[in-house]
Coordinates of C-alpha atoms in Angstrom, one line a residue:
M1 CA -60.1 3.0 -24.7
R2 CA -62.8 3.0 -27.3
T3 CA -64.7 6.2 -28.1
P4 CA -68.4 6.2 -27.8
F5 CA -68.7 6.5 -31.5
A6 CA -66.5 3.4 -32.1
Q7 CA -68.6 1.5 -29.7
L8 CA -71.8 2.6 -31.4
E9 CA -70.3 1.6 -34.8
V10 CA -69.5 -1.8 -33.7
V11 CA -72.9 -2.3 -32.2
L12 CA -74.6 -1.1 -35.5
S13 CA -72.2 -3.4 -37.6
V14 CA -73.1 -6.5 -35.4
Y15 CA -76.8 -5.7 -35.3
G16 CA -76.8 -4.9 -39.0
K17 CA -75.4 -8.5 -39.8
W18 CA -78.1 -10.0 -37.6
Q19 CA -80.7 -7.8 -39.3
F20 CA -79.6 -8.7 -42.7
A21 CA -79.3 -12.3 -41.8
G22 CA -82.9 -12.1 -40.9
L23 CA -82.3 -12.9 -37.2
T24 CA -84.1 -9.9 -35.8
P25 CA -87.8 -10.1 -35.0
G26 CA -90.3 -7.8 -36.6
G27 CA -90.4 -6.1 -40.0
W28 CA -89.9 -2.7 -38.4
S29 CA -86.3 -3.3 -37.6
S30 CA -85.1 -3.3 -41.2
A31 CA -86.8 0.0 -42.1
A32 CA -85.8 1.6 -38.7
L33 CA -82.2 0.5 -39.0
N34 CA -81.6 1.1 -42.7
A35 CA -80.9 4.9 -42.4
P36 CA -78.5 4.7 -39.5
L37 CA -76.6 1.8 -41.0
L38 CA -76.3 3.8 -44.3
A39 CA -75.1 6.8 -42.2
V40 CA -72.2 4.8 -40.8
G41 CA -71.5 3.3 -44.3
F42 CA -72.3 -0.2 -43.3
N43 CA -74.6 -1.6 -45.8
A44 CA -73.2 0.6 -48.5
D45 CA -70.0 -1.3 -48.6
R46 CA -70.6 -4.6 -46.8
V47 CA -74.3 -5.6 -47.3
D48 CA -73.4 -8.0 -50.0
E49 CA -71.2 -10.1 -47.8
V50 CA -74.0 -10.7 -45.1
Q51 CA -77.2 -10.6 -47.2
P52 CA -78.8 -13.9 -48.2
R53 CA -78.1 -14.9 -51.7
E54 CA -81.8 -15.7 -52.3
V55 CA -82.5 -12.6 -54.2
T56 CA -82.5 -13.1 -58.0

């Protein structure tokens, strides 16, 4: 049985991948989710593998 935190972490990871792939509507989502994603260590370690390579 998963703990509530584990479920939350999975949701944040999946939603974070959609966010960084540009699949979520609205510009607010990036700013609103940046802090919680950092808090669970998502984009600190894995943002490079889901972020588009368009940035120069």
